Short mmCIF file of C-alpha atoms in Angstrom, two decimals:
data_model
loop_
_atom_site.label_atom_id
_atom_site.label_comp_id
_atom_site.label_asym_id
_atom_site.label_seq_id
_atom_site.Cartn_x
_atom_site.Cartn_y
_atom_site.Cartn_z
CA UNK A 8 15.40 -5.19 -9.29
CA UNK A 9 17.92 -2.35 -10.35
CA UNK A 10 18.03 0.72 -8.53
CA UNK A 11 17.19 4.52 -9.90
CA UNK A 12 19.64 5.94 -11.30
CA UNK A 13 19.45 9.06 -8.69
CA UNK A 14 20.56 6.32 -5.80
CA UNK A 15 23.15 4.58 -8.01
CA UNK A 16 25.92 7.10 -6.66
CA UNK A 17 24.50 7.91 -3.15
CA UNK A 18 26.44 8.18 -0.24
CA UNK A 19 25.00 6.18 2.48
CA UNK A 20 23.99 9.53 4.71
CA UNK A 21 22.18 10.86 0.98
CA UNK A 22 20.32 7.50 1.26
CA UNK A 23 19.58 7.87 5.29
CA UNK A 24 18.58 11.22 4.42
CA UNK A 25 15.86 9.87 2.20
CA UNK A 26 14.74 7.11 4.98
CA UNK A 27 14.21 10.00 7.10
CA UNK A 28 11.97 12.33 5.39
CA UNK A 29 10.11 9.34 4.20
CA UNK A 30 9.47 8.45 7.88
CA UNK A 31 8.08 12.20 8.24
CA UNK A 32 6.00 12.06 5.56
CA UNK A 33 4.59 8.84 7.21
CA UNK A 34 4.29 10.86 10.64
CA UNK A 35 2.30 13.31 8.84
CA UNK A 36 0.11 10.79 7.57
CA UNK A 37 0.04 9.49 11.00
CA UNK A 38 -1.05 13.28 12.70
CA UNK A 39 -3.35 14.13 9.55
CA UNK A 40 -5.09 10.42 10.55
CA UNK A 41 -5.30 11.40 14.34
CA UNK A 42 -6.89 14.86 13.39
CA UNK A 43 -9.71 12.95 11.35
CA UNK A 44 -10.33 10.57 13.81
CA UNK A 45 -10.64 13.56 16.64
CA UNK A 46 -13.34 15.32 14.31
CA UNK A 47 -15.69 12.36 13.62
CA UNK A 48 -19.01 12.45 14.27
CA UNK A 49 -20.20 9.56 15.47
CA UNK A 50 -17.75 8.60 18.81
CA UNK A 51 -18.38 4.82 19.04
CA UNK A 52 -17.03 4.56 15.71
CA UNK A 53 -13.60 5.47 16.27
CA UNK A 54 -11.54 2.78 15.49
CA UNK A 55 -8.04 1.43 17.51
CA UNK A 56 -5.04 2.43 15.92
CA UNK A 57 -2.95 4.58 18.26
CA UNK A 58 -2.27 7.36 15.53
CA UNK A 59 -0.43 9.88 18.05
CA UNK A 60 2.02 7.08 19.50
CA UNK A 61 3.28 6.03 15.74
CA UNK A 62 3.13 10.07 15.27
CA UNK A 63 5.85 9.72 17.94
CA UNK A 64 7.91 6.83 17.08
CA UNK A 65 7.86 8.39 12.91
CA UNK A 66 8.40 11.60 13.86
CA UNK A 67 11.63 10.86 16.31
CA UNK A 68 12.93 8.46 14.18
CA UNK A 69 13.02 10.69 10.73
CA UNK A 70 13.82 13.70 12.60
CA UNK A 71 17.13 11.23 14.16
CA UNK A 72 17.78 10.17 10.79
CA UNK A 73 17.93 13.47 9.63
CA UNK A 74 19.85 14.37 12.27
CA UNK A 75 22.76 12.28 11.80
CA UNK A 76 22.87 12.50 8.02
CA UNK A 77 22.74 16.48 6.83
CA UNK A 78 26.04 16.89 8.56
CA UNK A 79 28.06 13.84 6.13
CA UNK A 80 26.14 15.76 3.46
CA UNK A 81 27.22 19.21 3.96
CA UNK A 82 30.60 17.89 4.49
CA UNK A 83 30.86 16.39 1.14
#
């Protein structure tokens, strides 16, 4: 498997960069999926995935991720 072109010539903190907004768009996912389950209608039919704990663990991580790369990318 060959990689895009667009990473071909990515600095590692362009491609951390990427892992980290991917990992909010997953903790999005992850608070849009805790909102639904919040506003369902029938309550015994919730279901058992702890959507505002991986909300956490996405969120922190991306916004880490983030964190550490922008600088390396402004610098360069």
């Amino acid at each position: 498997m060959t990689e895009p072109d667009f990473l071909l010539f990515a600095s590692d903190a362009e491609i951390l960069a990427l892992w980290g907004v991917a990992l909010l768009v997953v903790a999005g996912t992850c608070s849009l999926m805790e909102r639904r389950r919040l506003k369902r209608t029938q309550i015994n039919q919730v279901g058992w995935v702890p959507w505002t704990g991986l909300f956490v663990m996405f969120a922190v991580l991306g916004g880490g991720m983030l964190a550490v790369s922008v600088p390396a990318i402004m610098q360069g």
